[in-house]
mmCIF file of C-alpha atoms in Angstrom:
data_model
loop_
_atom_site.group_PDB
_atom_site.id
_atom_site.type_symbol
_atom_site.label_atom_id
_atom_site.label_comp_id
_atom_site.label_asym_id
_atom_site.label_seq_id
_atom_site.Cartn_x
_atom_site.Cartn_y
_atom_site.Cartn_z
ATOM 1 C CA MET A 926 181.549 77.446 135.392
ATOM 2 C CA SER A 927 181.409 77.899 139.044
ATOM 3 C CA ILE A 928 181.783 76.641 142.357
ATOM 4 C CA LYS A 929 181.321 77.332 146.257
ATOM 5 C CA TYR A 930 183.179 76.450 149.262
ATOM 6 C CA GLY A 931 181.463 74.748 152.197
ATOM 7 C CA SER A 932 183.227 75.438 155.652
ATOM 8 C CA ASN A 933 182.999 74.352 158.710
ATOM 9 C CA GLU A 934 181.070 78.112 160.288
ATOM 10 C CA LEU A 935 178.386 77.509 157.456
ATOM 11 C CA GLY A 936 176.550 74.338 159.689
ATOM 12 C CA ASN A 937 175.548 72.980 157.006
ATOM 13 C CA ILE A 938 174.518 68.588 156.454
ATOM 14 C CA GLY A 939 177.373 67.516 154.264
ATOM 15 C CA GLY A 940 178.534 71.654 154.387
ATOM 16 C CA ALA A 941 181.337 71.150 156.217
ATOM 17 C CA ASN A 942 184.751 71.064 153.891
ATOM 18 C CA THR A 943 182.842 70.399 150.962
ATOM 19 C CA ILE A 944 182.693 71.828 147.386
ATOM 20 C CA LEU A 945 180.261 72.930 145.455
ATOM 21 C CA SER A 946 180.110 72.661 141.450
ATOM 22 C CA GLY A 947 177.846 73.972 138.565
ATOM 23 C CA SER A 948 179.236 72.337 135.204
ATOM 24 C CA HIS A 949 178.997 72.872 131.925
ATOM 25 C CA ASP A 950 177.232 69.256 131.210
ATOM 26 C CA LYS A 951 174.400 70.768 133.440
ATOM 27 C CA SER A 952 175.324 68.869 136.418
ATOM 28 C CA VAL A 953 175.348 70.085 140.069
ATOM 29 C CA ARG A 954 178.284 68.094 142.402
ATOM 30 C CA LEU A 955 179.381 68.308 145.512
ATOM 31 C CA TRP A 956 182.594 67.359 146.213
ATOM 32 C CA ASP A 957 184.002 65.857 149.831
ATOM 33 C CA ILE A 958 187.803 68.062 150.231
ATOM 34 C CA ARG A 959 189.360 65.657 152.179
ATOM 35 C CA SER A 960 189.191 62.431 149.745
ATOM 36 C CA GLY A 961 188.972 64.700 146.877
ATOM 37 C CA LYS A 962 185.671 62.468 146.135
ATOM 38 C CA GLN A 963 182.461 63.169 144.559
ATOM 39 C CA ILE A 964 179.770 62.932 147.399
ATOM 40 C CA GLN A 965 176.495 63.133 145.147
ATOM 41 C CA VAL A 966 175.225 64.509 142.054
ATOM 42 C CA PHE A 967 172.198 66.502 141.281
ATOM 43 C CA ASN A 968 170.777 66.929 138.102
ATOM 44 C CA GLY A 969 167.849 68.796 136.443
ATOM 45 C CA HIS A 970 169.158 71.611 134.518
ATOM 46 C CA LEU A 971 168.857 72.023 130.500
ATOM 47 C CA LYS A 972 171.318 73.584 129.981
ATOM 48 C CA GLU A 973 175.248 74.928 132.097
ATOM 49 C CA VAL A 974 174.271 75.812 135.493
ATOM 50 C CA ASN A 975 176.337 79.850 136.369
ATOM 51 C CA VAL A 976 176.081 79.387 139.984
ATOM 52 C CA VAL A 977 175.937 76.920 142.728
ATOM 53 C CA LYS A 978 174.935 78.211 146.581
ATOM 54 C CA TYR A 979 174.743 76.794 150.263
ATOM 55 C CA SER A 980 170.957 78.431 151.403
ATOM 56 C CA PRO A 981 170.004 79.676 154.835
ATOM 57 C CA PHE A 982 167.131 77.657 153.953
ATOM 58 C CA VAL A 983 166.115 74.271 156.707
ATOM 59 C CA ILE A 984 163.931 71.243 155.904
ATOM 60 C CA ASN A 985 162.167 70.402 158.936
ATOM 61 C CA ASN A 986 163.625 67.306 160.765
ATOM 62 C CA ILE A 987 163.875 66.540 164.314
ATOM 63 C CA GLU A 988 166.810 64.761 164.324
ATOM 64 C CA ILE A 989 168.850 67.146 162.636
ATOM 65 C CA GLY A 990 167.493 70.794 164.459
ATOM 66 C CA ASN A 991 168.215 74.587 162.416
ATOM 67 C CA ILE A 992 171.520 72.860 160.475
ATOM 68 C CA SER A 993 170.816 74.188 156.770
ATOM 69 C CA ASN A 994 170.804 70.337 154.290
ATOM 70 C CA VAL A 995 169.755 73.285 151.414
ATOM 71 C CA ILE A 996 171.726 73.972 148.356
ATOM 72 C CA CYS A 997 170.622 76.129 145.146
ATOM 73 C CA SER A 998 171.789 76.537 141.438
ATOM 74 C CA ALA A 999 171.312 78.959 139.153
ATOM 75 C CA SER A 1000 171.558 78.035 135.000
ATOM 76 C CA ILE A 1001 170.988 79.562 131.594
ATOM 77 C CA ASP A 1002 167.790 77.671 131.555
ATOM 78 C CA ARG A 1003 165.903 81.003 133.288
ATOM 79 C CA THR A 1004 165.855 78.554 136.852
ATOM 80 C CA ILE A 1005 167.337 78.584 140.089
ATOM 81 C CA ARG A 1006 166.478 74.854 141.518
ATOM 82 C CA PHE A 1007 166.907 74.426 145.697
ATOM 83 C CA TRP A 1008 168.036 70.954 146.496
ATOM 84 C CA ASP A 1009 168.108 68.923 149.641
ATOM 85 C CA ILE A 1010 171.206 67.179 150.211
ATOM 86 C CA ARG A 1011 170.182 64.668 152.629
ATOM 87 C CA SER A 1012 167.951 62.960 150.150
ATOM 88 C CA ASN A 1013 170.112 62.098 147.547
ATOM 89 C CA LYS A 1014 169.401 64.271 144.750
ATOM 90 C CA LYS A 1015 165.991 65.564 145.376
ATOM 91 C CA GLU A 1016 165.048 68.470 143.880
ATOM 92 C CA LEU A 1017 163.162 70.755 146.450
ATOM 93 C CA TYR A 1018 161.918 73.441 144.033
ATOM 94 C CA VAL A 1019 162.347 75.631 140.919
ATOM 95 C CA LEU A 1020 162.136 78.889 140.787
ATOM 96 C CA GLU A 1021 161.720 80.316 137.594
ATOM 97 C CA GLY A 1022 163.030 84.071 135.623
ATOM 98 C CA ASP A 1023 161.502 85.632 132.760
ATOM 99 C CA GLU A 1024 161.873 84.241 129.677
ATOM 100 C CA ARG A 1025 162.858 87.503 127.838
ATOM 101 C CA ASP A 1026 165.928 87.592 130.722
ATOM 102 C CA GLY A 1027 168.254 85.024 128.676
ATOM 103 C CA GLY A 1028 169.462 83.351 132.661
ATOM 104 C CA ILE A 1029 170.511 84.035 135.047
ATOM 105 C CA TYR A 1030 174.003 84.458 135.992
ATOM 106 C CA CYS A 1031 173.477 85.632 139.850
ATOM 107 C CA ILE A 1032 172.363 84.273 143.303
ATOM 108 C CA GLU A 1033 172.730 86.330 146.616
ATOM 109 C CA PHE A 1034 171.138 85.490 149.841
ATOM 110 C CA LEU A 1035 170.395 88.425 151.898
ATOM 111 C CA GLN A 1036 169.356 88.377 155.834
ATOM 112 C CA LEU A 1037 166.987 91.142 156.482
ATOM 113 C CA LYS A 1038 166.470 92.830 160.144
ATOM 114 C CA LYS A 1039 163.495 94.387 161.430
ATOM 115 C CA LYS A 1040 164.086 97.961 162.343
ATOM 116 C CA GLY A 1041 162.733 98.440 165.660
ATOM 117 C CA LYS A 1042 161.241 95.015 166.296
ATOM 118 C CA GLN A 1043 162.024 92.324 168.041
ATOM 119 C CA ILE A 1044 162.565 88.990 165.213
ATOM 120 C CA ASN A 1045 160.779 85.985 165.700
ATOM 121 C CA SER A 1046 160.982 82.413 164.534
ATOM 122 C CA ASN A 1047 158.208 83.221 162.185
ATOM 123 C CA ASP A 1048 159.670 86.185 159.926
ATOM 124 C CA ASN A 1049 160.823 85.945 156.993
ATOM 125 C CA LEU A 1050 163.448 87.482 156.235
ATOM 126 C CA VAL A 1051 165.989 85.897 154.022
ATOM 127 C CA LYS A 1052 165.585 87.100 150.230
ATOM 128 C CA LEU A 1053 167.109 86.008 147.137
ATOM 129 C CA CYS A 1054 167.893 88.327 144.620
ATOM 130 C CA TYR A 1055 169.087 87.745 141.279
ATOM 131 C CA GLY A 1056 170.494 88.700 138.198
ATOM 132 C CA SER A 1057 169.538 88.248 134.283
ATOM 133 C CA PHE A 1058 171.717 88.245 131.833
ATOM 134 C CA ARG A 1059 169.477 90.888 130.401
ATOM 135 C CA GLY A 1060 170.683 92.820 133.363
ATOM 136 C CA THR A 1061 167.342 92.746 135.520
ATOM 137 C CA ILE A 1062 167.706 92.476 139.071
ATOM 138 C CA TYR A 1063 164.988 90.485 140.995
ATOM 139 C CA ILE A 1064 164.178 90.046 144.491
ATOM 140 C CA TRP A 1065 161.929 86.849 145.822
ATOM 141 C CA GLY A 1066 160.860 85.800 149.184
#
C-alpha cells in the first residue's frame, strides 16, 4: 500500500539504504536494499497500512547522539503508530484519529521555524500533519 526510501542523507539508524513498506496485511516492514531481505516487521495496526515515514524524532540515547531512530505508520484503523527501529518491533506511541474520519491516508512532518528568534534545542518545532478519508486535515505537536 505504501513505501518510503531511506537514503543515506536521512541519518537514520538502520535507515540508510532501506525501504519501509506498509501493507494490506496490516504490517510495517523495514527492508535492506542491498541484500533485498527484510530486516524487521512491526505489527500493531488493525487494518491495512496506508502510509509509512521515517520521522525526525530521536529517542535519547548517549551512544547514537542525534540520529533519528523512529519510524511511523498510518492506517485505515485511524491510528498513527511510532516505532523504535533499534528495539526490534517496540511500539513507542499511538496517536488515535477521530472515529468519524474513516482512516488516515496521508502524513507529513513539518519543520517550523520561529520568526525572528534563535532556535534552541528545547523548542518543539516539528509538527505532524495528517489527512483523513473524510478530508479533514489535522496538525499535531
